mmCIF file of C-alpha atoms in Angstrom:
data_model
loop_
_atom_site.group_PDB
_atom_site.id
_atom_site.type_symbol
_atom_site.label_atom_id
_atom_site.label_comp_id
_atom_site.label_asym_id
_atom_site.label_seq_id
_atom_site.Cartn_x
_atom_site.Cartn_y
_atom_site.Cartn_z
ATOM 1 C CA MET A 284 -45.904 76.116 -8.633
ATOM 2 C CA VAL A 285 -42.997 74.668 -6.306
ATOM 3 C CA ASP A 286 -41.786 71.703 -7.585
ATOM 4 C CA THR A 287 -41.204 68.817 -5.442
ATOM 5 C CA SER A 288 -40.498 66.003 -7.449
ATOM 6 C CA ARG A 289 -36.142 65.743 -6.279
ATOM 7 C CA ARG A 290 -37.654 66.545 -2.963
ATOM 8 C CA THR A 291 -39.561 63.431 -2.789
ATOM 9 C CA LEU A 292 -36.930 60.997 -4.517
ATOM 10 C CA GLU A 293 -34.453 61.798 -1.773
ATOM 11 C CA PRO A 294 -33.704 59.444 1.088
ATOM 12 C CA GLN A 295 -34.923 60.540 4.197
ATOM 13 C CA LEU A 296 -31.572 60.548 6.501
ATOM 14 C CA VAL A 297 -32.976 59.317 10.238
ATOM 15 C CA SER A 298 -29.993 58.305 12.884
ATOM 16 C CA PRO A 299 -30.424 55.549 14.957
ATOM 17 C CA PHE A 300 -29.554 57.364 17.462
ATOM 18 C CA PRO A 301 -31.663 59.375 20.223
ATOM 19 C CA ALA A 302 -31.716 62.814 19.417
ATOM 20 C CA PRO A 303 -29.480 64.274 22.214
ATOM 21 C CA VAL A 304 -26.477 61.921 20.832
ATOM 22 C CA ALA A 305 -26.828 62.292 17.343
ATOM 23 C CA ARG A 306 -26.469 66.589 17.182
ATOM 24 C CA MET A 307 -23.798 65.661 19.893
ATOM 25 C CA LEU A 308 -21.836 63.417 17.550
ATOM 26 C CA ALA A 309 -22.658 66.020 14.667
ATOM 27 C CA ASP A 310 -21.397 68.945 16.663
ATOM 28 C CA LEU A 311 -17.820 67.032 17.531
ATOM 29 C CA ASN A 312 -17.401 66.197 13.783
ATOM 30 C CA ASP A 313 -17.895 70.090 12.939
ATOM 31 C CA ALA A 314 -16.212 71.051 16.447
ATOM 32 C CA ASP A 315 -12.162 72.943 16.747
ATOM 33 C CA PRO A 316 -10.057 70.638 18.699
ATOM 34 C CA ALA A 317 -10.578 72.750 21.807
ATOM 35 C CA ARG A 318 -14.151 72.484 21.456
ATOM 36 C CA VAL A 319 -14.258 68.529 21.622
ATOM 37 C CA LEU A 320 -14.015 67.971 25.207
ATOM 38 C CA PRO A 321 -16.531 70.795 26.166
ATOM 39 C CA ILE A 322 -18.831 68.672 23.773
ATOM 40 C CA VAL A 323 -18.400 65.560 25.416
ATOM 41 C CA LEU A 324 -18.544 67.583 29.074
ATOM 42 C CA GLU A 325 -21.453 69.199 28.954
ATOM 43 C CA ALA A 326 -24.245 66.850 26.350
ATOM 44 C CA LEU A 327 -22.726 64.183 29.382
ATOM 45 C CA SER A 328 -23.796 67.191 32.623
ATOM 46 C CA ALA A 329 -27.356 68.256 30.900
ATOM 47 C CA VAL A 330 -27.824 64.364 30.816
ATOM 48 C CA CYS A 331 -27.357 63.230 34.597
ATOM 49 C CA GLY A 332 -28.178 66.514 36.063
ATOM 50 C CA ALA A 333 -24.897 66.992 37.176
ATOM 51 C CA VAL A 334 -23.481 70.027 39.270
ATOM 52 C CA GLY A 335 -19.688 69.781 37.858
ATOM 53 C CA VAL A 336 -17.742 67.088 35.481
ATOM 54 C CA ARG A 337 -14.643 67.782 35.010
ATOM 55 C CA VAL A 338 -11.715 64.865 32.945
ATOM 56 C CA SER A 339 -7.887 64.134 33.546
ATOM 57 C CA PHE A 340 -5.643 63.069 31.944
ATOM 58 C CA SER A 341 -1.880 60.661 32.969
ATOM 59 C CA ASP A 342 1.009 62.101 31.824
ATOM 60 C CA VAL A 343 3.248 60.359 29.726
ATOM 61 C CA GLU A 344 5.177 58.593 32.692
ATOM 62 C CA GLU A 345 1.882 57.413 34.054
ATOM 63 C CA ARG A 346 3.148 58.945 37.567
ATOM 64 C CA SER A 347 0.130 61.903 38.007
ATOM 65 C CA LEU A 348 -3.554 62.888 36.711
ATOM 66 C CA VAL A 349 -3.500 66.341 34.656
ATOM 67 C CA VAL A 350 -6.597 68.326 35.519
ATOM 68 C CA TRP A 351 -8.636 69.796 32.655
ATOM 69 C CA ASP A 352 -10.903 72.841 33.145
ATOM 70 C CA ALA A 353 -14.657 72.662 31.178
ATOM 71 C CA ALA A 354 -13.149 74.693 28.355
ATOM 72 C CA GLY A 355 -11.001 71.681 27.279
ATOM 73 C CA ALA A 356 -7.236 73.002 28.637
ATOM 74 C CA ALA A 357 -5.037 71.532 30.257
ATOM 75 C CA LEU A 358 -4.409 72.651 33.744
ATOM 76 C CA THR A 359 -0.775 73.477 34.202
ATOM 77 C CA SER A 360 -0.010 74.023 38.597
ATOM 78 C CA ARG A 361 0.923 71.649 40.282
ATOM 79 C CA THR A 362 -2.311 71.475 42.928
ATOM 80 C CA HIS A 363 -3.991 70.555 39.380
ATOM 81 C CA ARG A 364 -2.426 67.548 39.046
ATOM 82 C CA MET A 365 -3.222 64.236 41.577
ATOM 83 C CA ASP A 366 -0.980 61.220 41.770
ATOM 84 C CA VAL A 367 -1.132 58.338 40.708
ATOM 85 C CA GLU A 368 -0.393 56.120 43.375
ATOM 86 C CA GLY A 369 -2.115 57.347 46.342
ATOM 87 C CA SER A 370 -5.931 59.079 45.711
ATOM 88 C CA ILE A 371 -9.129 57.790 44.882
ATOM 89 C CA HIS A 372 -8.260 59.095 41.102
ATOM 90 C CA GLY A 373 -5.202 57.123 40.494
ATOM 91 C CA LYS A 374 -7.401 54.417 41.473
ATOM 92 C CA VAL A 375 -10.139 54.342 38.922
ATOM 93 C CA TYR A 376 -7.005 54.992 36.638
ATOM 94 C CA ARG A 377 -4.810 51.725 38.228
ATOM 95 C CA SER A 378 -8.591 49.138 37.984
ATOM 96 C CA GLY A 379 -9.937 50.261 35.055
ATOM 97 C CA ARG A 380 -13.212 50.353 37.034
ATOM 98 C CA THR A 381 -16.041 52.749 37.649
ATOM 99 C CA GLU A 382 -16.358 54.211 41.407
ATOM 100 C CA ARG A 383 -18.971 55.725 43.342
ATOM 101 C CA ALA A 384 -16.747 58.924 45.344
ATOM 102 C CA GLU A 385 -17.021 61.749 46.907
ATOM 103 C CA VAL A 386 -14.944 64.451 45.871
ATOM 104 C CA ASP A 387 -15.173 68.115 48.145
ATOM 105 C CA LEU A 388 -17.909 67.134 50.548
ATOM 106 C CA LEU A 389 -20.846 65.670 47.561
ATOM 107 C CA PRO A 390 -21.570 62.707 46.130
ATOM 108 C CA ALA A 391 -19.382 61.621 42.635
ATOM 109 C CA ILE A 392 -19.121 59.019 40.486
ATOM 110 C CA LEU A 393 -15.555 58.134 38.242
ATOM 111 C CA THR A 394 -14.772 56.108 35.693
ATOM 112 C CA PRO A 395 -11.798 55.764 33.822
ATOM 113 C CA VAL A 396 -11.473 57.130 30.274
ATOM 114 C CA MET A 397 -10.085 54.408 27.999
ATOM 115 C CA ALA A 398 -10.145 53.057 24.624
ATOM 116 C CA ARG A 399 -10.658 48.914 24.791
ATOM 117 C CA SER A 400 -7.770 48.973 27.264
ATOM 118 C CA GLU A 401 -5.746 51.449 26.417
ATOM 119 C CA ARG A 402 -5.860 54.025 29.523
ATOM 120 C CA LEU A 403 -6.345 57.931 29.166
ATOM 121 C CA GLY A 404 -7.377 59.134 32.643
ATOM 122 C CA VAL A 405 -10.584 59.648 35.038
ATOM 123 C CA LEU A 406 -14.421 61.079 34.318
ATOM 124 C CA GLU A 407 -15.216 63.005 37.480
ATOM 125 C CA VAL A 408 -19.136 64.023 37.562
ATOM 126 C CA VAL A 409 -20.464 65.317 40.809
ATOM 127 C CA PHE A 410 -24.217 65.458 41.951
ATOM 128 C CA ASP A 411 -25.680 67.309 44.219
ATOM 129 C CA ALA A 412 -27.324 63.878 46.013
ATOM 130 C CA PRO A 413 -26.624 60.607 45.290
ATOM 131 C CA PRO A 414 -27.093 59.039 42.125
ATOM 132 C CA GLN A 415 -29.195 56.957 40.539
ATOM 133 C CA GLU A 416 -27.806 53.944 39.373
ATOM 134 C CA TRP A 417 -28.112 53.906 35.775
ATOM 135 C CA ALA A 418 -26.231 57.322 36.589
ATOM 136 C CA GLU A 419 -23.270 54.983 36.725
ATOM 137 C CA ALA A 420 -23.369 53.235 32.757
ATOM 138 C CA VAL A 421 -24.159 56.741 31.628
ATOM 139 C CA VAL A 422 -20.826 57.659 32.512
ATOM 140 C CA ALA A 423 -18.869 54.686 32.565
ATOM 141 C CA SER A 424 -19.777 55.300 28.503
ATOM 142 C CA ALA A 425 -19.189 58.644 28.503
ATOM 143 C CA GLY A 426 -15.730 57.518 30.004
ATOM 144 C CA LEU A 427 -15.498 54.988 26.685
ATOM 145 C CA LEU A 428 -16.988 57.567 24.520
ATOM 146 C CA LEU A 429 -13.995 60.214 25.489
ATOM 147 C CA GLY A 430 -11.187 57.848 25.115
ATOM 148 C CA TYR A 431 -12.249 57.372 20.934
ATOM 149 C CA VAL A 432 -12.891 61.534 21.084
ATOM 150 C CA VAL A 433 -8.928 61.815 22.160
ATOM 151 C CA VAL A 434 -7.144 58.528 20.465
ATOM 152 C CA VAL A 435 -9.335 60.207 17.349
ATOM 153 C CA GLY A 436 -8.485 63.939 18.244
ATOM 154 C CA ASP A 437 -4.235 62.792 18.977
ATOM 155 C CA ARG A 438 -4.137 63.049 15.218
ATOM 156 C CA TRP A 439 -5.316 65.995 14.288
ATOM 157 C CA SER A 440 -3.968 68.470 17.311
ATOM 158 C CA ASP A 441 -1.150 68.809 19.511
ATOM 159 C CA GLU A 442 -3.523 69.289 22.584
ATOM 160 C CA PHE A 443 -3.397 66.125 24.090
ATOM 161 C CA GLN A 444 0.110 65.186 23.342
ATOM 162 C CA VAL A 445 1.699 68.544 24.807
ATOM 163 C CA ALA A 446 -0.808 68.512 28.137
ATOM 164 C CA ARG A 447 0.694 64.955 28.871
ATOM 165 C CA ARG A 448 4.655 65.953 29.419
ATOM 166 C CA ARG A 449 6.490 67.087 32.246
ATOM 167 C CA GLN A 450 8.938 68.639 30.707
ATOM 168 C CA ASP A 451 10.234 68.949 26.581
ATOM 169 C CA MET A 452 10.717 65.625 24.908
ATOM 170 C CA ASN A 453 14.081 65.353 23.177
ATOM 171 C CA LEU A 454 13.875 64.722 19.107
ATOM 172 C CA ALA A 455 14.603 61.132 19.049
ATOM 173 C CA ALA A 456 12.126 60.455 21.948
ATOM 174 C CA GLU A 457 9.548 62.076 19.418
ATOM 175 C CA VAL A 458 10.302 59.699 16.691
ATOM 176 C CA GLN A 459 9.883 57.211 18.593
ATOM 177 C CA TRP A 460 6.348 57.667 20.314
ATOM 178 C CA VAL A 461 5.017 58.086 17.209
ATOM 179 C CA SER A 462 5.978 54.726 15.957
ATOM 180 C CA LEU A 463 4.649 53.207 19.072
ATOM 181 C CA PRO A 464 1.199 51.794 19.260
ATOM 182 C CA LEU A 465 -1.488 51.903 21.483
ATOM 183 C CA ALA A 466 0.173 51.316 24.879
ATOM 184 C CA ALA A 467 -2.437 49.163 25.544
ATOM 185 C CA PHE A 468 -5.579 46.671 23.465
ATOM 186 C CA LYS A 469 -7.901 44.012 25.052
ATOM 187 C CA THR A 470 -9.933 41.464 23.277
ATOM 188 C CA ASP A 471 -11.962 38.263 24.149
ATOM 189 C CA ARG A 472 -8.758 36.150 23.159
ATOM 190 C CA ILE A 473 -6.110 38.235 24.242
ATOM 191 C CA SER A 474 -5.216 40.819 26.294
ATOM 192 C CA LEU A 475 -1.444 43.296 25.999
ATOM 193 C CA ALA A 476 0.023 46.008 26.703
ATOM 194 C CA GLY A 477 3.532 47.822 26.315
ATOM 195 C CA ALA A 478 5.799 50.293 28.449
ATOM 196 C CA LEU A 479 8.791 52.601 27.685
ATOM 197 C CA GLU A 480 11.084 53.901 29.858
ATOM 198 C CA PRO A 481 13.065 56.889 29.691
ATOM 199 C CA ALA A 482 9.567 58.259 28.096
ATOM 200 C CA TYR A 483 11.239 62.190 26.882
ATOM 201 C CA GLU A 484 14.832 60.664 25.848
ATOM 202 C CA ILE A 485 14.433 56.479 24.093
ATOM 203 C CA ALA A 486 15.977 56.343 21.280
ATOM 204 C CA GLY A 487 16.253 52.455 20.228
ATOM 205 C CA ASP A 488 13.769 50.508 21.478
ATOM 206 C CA LEU A 489 10.169 50.353 19.797
ATOM 207 C CA TYR A 490 7.644 47.877 20.396
ATOM 208 C CA GLU A 491 5.042 46.556 17.393
ATOM 209 C CA TYR A 492 1.644 44.512 17.619
ATOM 210 C CA SER A 493 -1.234 44.209 14.872
ATOM 211 C CA CYS A 494 -4.588 41.717 15.666
ATOM 212 C CA GLY A 495 -5.604 40.521 12.651
ATOM 213 C CA ARG A 496 -9.154 38.131 12.006
ATOM 214 C CA GLU A 497 -6.665 34.422 13.324
ATOM 215 C CA GLU A 498 -3.398 35.519 14.761
ATOM 216 C CA LEU A 499 -1.889 38.624 16.853
ATOM 217 C CA VAL A 500 1.643 39.729 15.771
ATOM 218 C CA ALA A 501 3.891 41.641 18.224
ATOM 219 C CA GLY A 502 7.154 42.826 18.175
ATOM 220 C CA VAL A 503 9.973 44.391 19.979
ATOM 221 C CA PHE A 504 12.630 46.195 19.072
ATOM 222 C CA ASP A 505 16.169 47.244 20.271
ATOM 223 C CA ALA A 506 18.377 49.620 18.172
ATOM 224 C CA MET A 507 22.120 49.782 18.695
ATOM 225 C CA GLY A 508 23.939 52.865 20.080
ATOM 226 C CA HIS A 509 21.894 56.050 21.201
ATOM 227 C CA GLY A 510 20.012 58.956 19.784
ATOM 228 C CA ILE A 511 18.892 59.972 16.248
ATOM 229 C CA THR A 512 20.370 57.517 15.070
ATOM 230 C CA ALA A 513 19.151 54.777 17.296
ATOM 231 C CA ALA A 514 15.689 55.660 16.697
ATOM 232 C CA ARG A 515 16.259 55.991 13.050
ATOM 233 C CA LEU A 516 17.817 52.214 13.055
ATOM 234 C CA SER A 517 14.099 51.482 14.789
ATOM 235 C CA ASP A 518 12.353 53.327 13.490
ATOM 236 C CA LEU A 519 13.225 51.557 10.443
ATOM 237 C CA ALA A 520 13.077 48.054 11.593
ATOM 238 C CA VAL A 521 9.267 49.056 12.303
ATOM 239 C CA ALA A 522 8.201 50.323 10.012
ATOM 240 C CA ALA A 523 9.611 47.189 7.384
ATOM 241 C CA HIS A 524 7.861 44.453 10.170
ATOM 242 C CA ARG A 525 4.624 46.531 8.967
ATOM 243 C CA ASN A 526 5.358 47.177 5.064
ATOM 244 C CA ALA A 527 5.853 43.232 5.489
ATOM 245 C CA ARG A 528 2.432 42.064 7.273
ATOM 246 C CA ARG A 529 0.649 43.961 5.019
ATOM 247 C CA ASN A 530 1.422 42.891 2.206
ATOM 248 C CA GLY A 531 1.195 39.210 3.104
ATOM 249 C CA ARG A 532 4.437 38.147 4.246
ATOM 250 C CA ASP A 533 4.839 35.341 6.647
ATOM 251 C CA LEU A 534 6.658 35.718 9.799
ATOM 252 C CA SER A 535 9.698 33.872 8.260
ATOM 253 C CA GLY A 536 8.871 36.676 4.992
ATOM 254 C CA GLN A 537 8.980 39.633 7.600
ATOM 255 C CA ALA A 538 12.125 38.728 9.241
ATOM 256 C CA GLY A 539 13.844 38.189 6.180
ATOM 257 C CA PHE A 540 12.223 41.930 4.963
ATOM 258 C CA ILE A 541 13.280 43.420 8.144
ATOM 259 C CA HIS A 542 16.928 42.472 7.993
ATOM 260 C CA ASP A 543 17.631 43.645 3.773
ATOM 261 C CA THR A 544 15.857 46.748 4.473
ATOM 262 C CA LEU A 545 18.115 47.522 7.690
ATOM 263 C CA VAL A 546 21.110 46.679 5.439
ATOM 264 C CA GLY A 547 19.607 48.404 2.466
ATOM 265 C CA THR A 548 19.751 50.955 4.024
ATOM 266 C CA PHE A 549 22.756 51.401 6.784
ATOM 267 C CA GLY A 550 24.824 48.341 5.392
ATOM 268 C CA LYS A 551 26.779 47.285 8.192
ATOM 269 C CA GLU A 552 26.572 50.726 10.082
ATOM 270 C CA GLY A 553 23.794 49.363 12.223
ATOM 271 C CA PHE A 554 21.492 46.893 13.347
ATOM 272 C CA VAL A 555 18.751 45.914 15.469
ATOM 273 C CA THR A 556 18.109 42.825 18.011
ATOM 274 C CA GLY A 557 14.371 41.689 18.303
ATOM 275 C CA GLN A 558 12.055 39.654 18.958
ATOM 276 C CA LEU A 559 8.979 38.492 17.136
ATOM 277 C CA VAL A 560 5.977 36.884 17.345
ATOM 278 C CA THR A 561 3.070 35.254 16.208
ATOM 279 C CA ILE A 562 0.384 34.234 18.175
ATOM 280 C CA ASP A 563 -2.372 32.082 16.928
ATOM 281 C CA LEU A 564 -5.935 33.652 18.071
ATOM 282 C CA GLY A 565 -8.195 30.149 17.652
ATOM 283 C CA ASP A 566 -4.736 27.608 18.466
ATOM 284 C CA PRO A 567 -2.103 29.627 20.490
ATOM 285 C CA GLY A 568 -0.545 26.075 20.951
ATOM 286 C CA ARG A 569 0.200 26.801 16.961
ATOM 287 C CA SER A 570 1.502 29.972 17.866
ATOM 288 C CA ARG A 571 5.902 30.635 16.487
ATOM 289 C CA LEU A 572 8.269 33.403 17.350
ATOM 290 C CA VAL A 573 12.192 34.605 15.688
ATOM 291 C CA ASN A 574 14.756 35.852 18.392
ATOM 292 C CA ALA A 575 17.623 38.184 16.756
ATOM 293 C CA GLY A 576 19.955 38.477 19.298
ATOM 294 C CA HIS A 577 17.581 39.814 21.525
ATOM 295 C CA PRO A 578 16.786 38.602 25.388
ATOM 296 C CA ALA A 579 14.453 35.264 25.364
ATOM 297 C CA PRO A 580 11.060 35.882 26.559
ATOM 298 C CA PHE A 581 9.350 34.784 29.663
ATOM 299 C CA LEU A 582 6.164 32.414 29.878
ATOM 300 C CA HIS A 583 4.384 32.742 33.285
ATOM 301 C CA ARG A 584 1.439 29.902 32.154
ATOM 302 C CA LYS A 585 -1.564 29.709 35.055
ATOM 303 C CA GLY A 586 -0.963 28.889 38.891
ATOM 304 C CA GLY A 587 3.049 28.292 37.705
ATOM 305 C CA ARG A 588 6.058 30.522 37.945
ATOM 306 C CA PRO A 589 7.154 32.499 34.977
ATOM 307 C CA ARG A 590 9.806 30.929 33.786
ATOM 308 C CA GLN A 591 12.445 32.353 31.051
ATOM 309 C CA LEU A 592 12.326 30.557 27.739
ATOM 310 C CA ARG A 593 15.261 29.301 25.423
ATOM 311 C CA PRO A 594 15.140 29.882 22.114
ATOM 312 C CA GLU A 595 17.746 29.607 19.114
ATOM 313 C CA ILE A 596 18.760 32.565 18.726
ATOM 314 C CA ASP A 597 20.125 34.079 15.386
ATOM 315 C CA LEU A 598 21.941 37.187 14.457
ATOM 316 C CA PRO A 599 20.293 40.957 14.843
ATOM 317 C CA PHE A 600 18.371 41.948 12.086
ATOM 318 C CA GLY A 601 20.753 44.227 9.272
ATOM 319 C CA MET A 602 24.069 42.398 10.755
ATOM 320 C CA PRO A 603 24.747 40.570 7.651
ATOM 321 C CA PHE A 604 24.804 36.641 7.978
ATOM 322 C CA GLU A 605 24.495 33.632 5.314
ATOM 323 C CA GLY A 606 20.826 32.066 5.866
ATOM 324 C CA GLY A 607 17.595 33.215 6.652
ATOM 325 C CA TYR A 608 15.920 33.372 10.139
ATOM 326 C CA ARG A 609 14.522 30.483 12.115
ATOM 327 C CA ILE A 610 10.973 30.218 13.016
ATOM 328 C CA GLN A 611 10.531 28.469 16.330
ATOM 329 C CA PRO A 612 7.479 26.519 18.241
ATOM 330 C CA LEU A 613 6.091 28.469 20.577
ATOM 331 C CA GLU A 614 3.403 26.768 22.350
ATOM 332 C CA LEU A 615 1.186 28.652 24.129
ATOM 333 C CA ALA A 616 -2.488 27.872 25.926
ATOM 334 C CA SER A 617 -5.327 29.901 27.752
ATOM 335 C CA GLY A 618 -4.545 31.776 31.103
ATOM 336 C CA ASP A 619 -0.497 32.398 29.641
ATOM 337 C CA ARG A 620 1.479 35.764 29.734
ATOM 338 C CA LEU A 621 4.290 35.998 27.362
ATOM 339 C CA THR A 622 6.176 38.853 28.461
ATOM 340 C CA LEU A 623 8.860 40.548 25.605
ATOM 341 C CA PHE A 624 11.611 43.247 26.861
ATOM 342 C CA SER A 625 14.620 44.640 26.018
ATOM 343 C CA ASP A 626 17.694 44.383 28.046
ATOM 344 C CA GLY A 627 17.973 47.827 29.247
ATOM 345 C CA VAL A 628 15.279 46.182 32.143
ATOM 346 C CA VAL A 629 17.619 43.426 33.337
ATOM 347 C CA GLU A 630 20.651 45.663 32.498
ATOM 348 C CA ALA A 631 19.136 49.081 35.104
ATOM 349 C CA ARG A 632 21.722 49.526 37.550
ATOM 350 C CA PRO A 633 22.495 52.674 39.800
ATOM 351 C CA ASP A 634 25.628 53.823 40.107
ATOM 352 C CA GLY A 635 28.318 51.040 41.254
ATOM 353 C CA GLY A 636 25.133 48.997 41.655
ATOM 354 C CA ALA A 637 23.672 45.133 40.811
ATOM 355 C CA LEU A 638 22.115 44.415 37.775
ATOM 356 C CA PHE A 639 17.811 44.565 37.894
ATOM 357 C CA SER A 640 18.433 40.920 36.431
ATOM 358 C CA GLU A 641 16.415 38.621 35.664
ATOM 359 C CA ALA A 642 15.982 37.080 38.598
ATOM 360 C CA ARG A 643 14.602 40.359 39.550
ATOM 361 C CA LEU A 644 12.333 41.047 36.546
ATOM 362 C CA ALA A 645 10.787 37.236 37.287
ATOM 363 C CA ARG A 646 10.068 38.090 40.730
ATOM 364 C CA CYS A 647 7.800 40.772 39.536
ATOM 365 C CA LEU A 648 6.324 39.204 36.968
ATOM 366 C CA ARG A 649 5.668 36.582 39.379
ATOM 367 C CA GLU A 650 3.776 39.534 42.096
ATOM 368 C CA THR A 651 2.195 41.109 39.147
ATOM 369 C CA ARG A 652 0.573 37.925 37.701
ATOM 370 C CA LYS A 653 -2.685 38.906 39.223
ATOM 371 C CA LEU A 654 -3.000 42.831 37.707
ATOM 372 C CA SER A 655 -3.993 43.348 33.751
ATOM 373 C CA PRO A 656 -0.863 43.734 31.696
ATOM 374 C CA ARG A 657 -1.573 47.159 31.518
ATOM 375 C CA GLU A 658 -1.245 47.662 35.294
ATOM 376 C CA ALA A 659 1.761 45.228 35.111
ATOM 377 C CA ALA A 660 4.103 47.135 32.488
ATOM 378 C CA ARG A 661 3.683 50.252 34.628
ATOM 379 C CA ASN A 662 4.524 48.714 37.591
ATOM 380 C CA ILE A 663 7.908 46.924 36.645
ATOM 381 C CA ILE A 664 8.420 50.077 34.846
ATOM 382 C CA ALA A 665 8.422 51.590 37.951
ATOM 383 C CA SER A 666 10.501 49.353 39.543
ATOM 384 C CA VAL A 667 13.258 49.496 37.487
ATOM 385 C CA ARG A 668 13.314 53.012 36.780
ATOM 386 C CA GLU A 669 13.010 53.127 41.033
ATOM 387 C CA HIS A 670 16.019 50.540 41.176
ATOM 388 C CA ARG A 671 18.369 52.909 39.222
ATOM 389 C CA ALA A 672 17.415 55.755 40.821
ATOM 390 C CA ALA A 673 18.243 57.995 38.081
ATOM 391 C CA ASP A 674 17.554 58.701 34.106
ATOM 392 C CA LEU A 675 17.893 54.918 32.904
ATOM 393 C CA ALA A 676 21.057 54.628 30.684
ATOM 394 C CA ASP A 677 19.231 52.442 28.324
ATOM 395 C CA ASP A 678 15.893 52.197 26.909
ATOM 396 C CA ALA A 679 13.774 49.840 29.048
ATOM 397 C CA THR A 680 11.101 48.360 26.580
ATOM 398 C CA MET A 681 8.066 45.883 27.913
ATOM 399 C CA LEU A 682 5.037 44.135 26.090
ATOM 400 C CA ILE A 683 3.282 41.410 28.554
ATOM 401 C CA MET A 684 0.807 39.734 26.656
ATOM 402 C CA ASP A 685 -2.193 37.626 28.094
ATOM 403 C CA VAL A 686 -3.857 34.424 26.246
ATOM 404 C CA LEU A 687 -7.237 34.426 27.334
#
């Protein structure tokens, strides 16, 4: 006789998702990293009745989109790259909006692959006849799913990182990129994006942010020197900032802990300029900042012109001095755009040429005001790169934040 007592007591697990979605999620959980992308694409193709599905991801500098094949591998030849500027795929990537298009004379739907406002690439779904309206929503949802899958999968595989690179990255840059948060983030109260150049040789600059229930804490750091020593300095500064924040220290305590950590580790041999900002999400007028020897931020109010603030400037983190860091009021309002940047932005210059300058940065901020923080940051950093007309002599970093 079969004993069924245990069987009847066991809870019946029923997925709240439709069966195809539940199967796909289970398959994703068990799949090798190389199979993750094909699983999503195959499921999407079956649901939509597509005749072709492919995805492309941006390179590190956001200049081109690299096409991946149906087997989940990047296609490395130049013919499998699409420019971010001047292509329909690039338009979808830049705008973050789903578009209907024609691919090889067939109707298609293109949608951004993204996690919140962090753009990663473009999903392309091709049909043999004009797709029905519901297909756009399905494809857009698949783009979001792929975004989160890639962000999570990036933690256990190098596949995505390697495919995004057009050249070797130096060790200092590797240290920096590991420490960076996602390049963009958005809620219904805040939208932000960071950008950093030169992508393959950065050494000393970092941006950082964390969004809590009631406030956003953000910062930009610029370590003295270049190379791996500078990378270690800024990396330690960011780690100290995170540790202090996660241990419940207020803005003053965070600044002090960064300073004490650098002094205790490097003595008088290293310092980091930085700017810390705490934005009160419930009442932006009560926001605060700390300036540790860093260029003052720009504030661009809705309908106005960007102006550079004039905060009190304390010494850099890690440079011994008596006293503490001053917490200064930062009166923000809905519709404001706040831009933090490193000196490598305004001091970029071609050999024998003029500085990029605060005036030129202000003009760029004005010209990109209607763009999202992500697209504004990409455009401005591209302008800095173009002005330099060669490899940047110093890191150039930006963090743009919109109060919604």
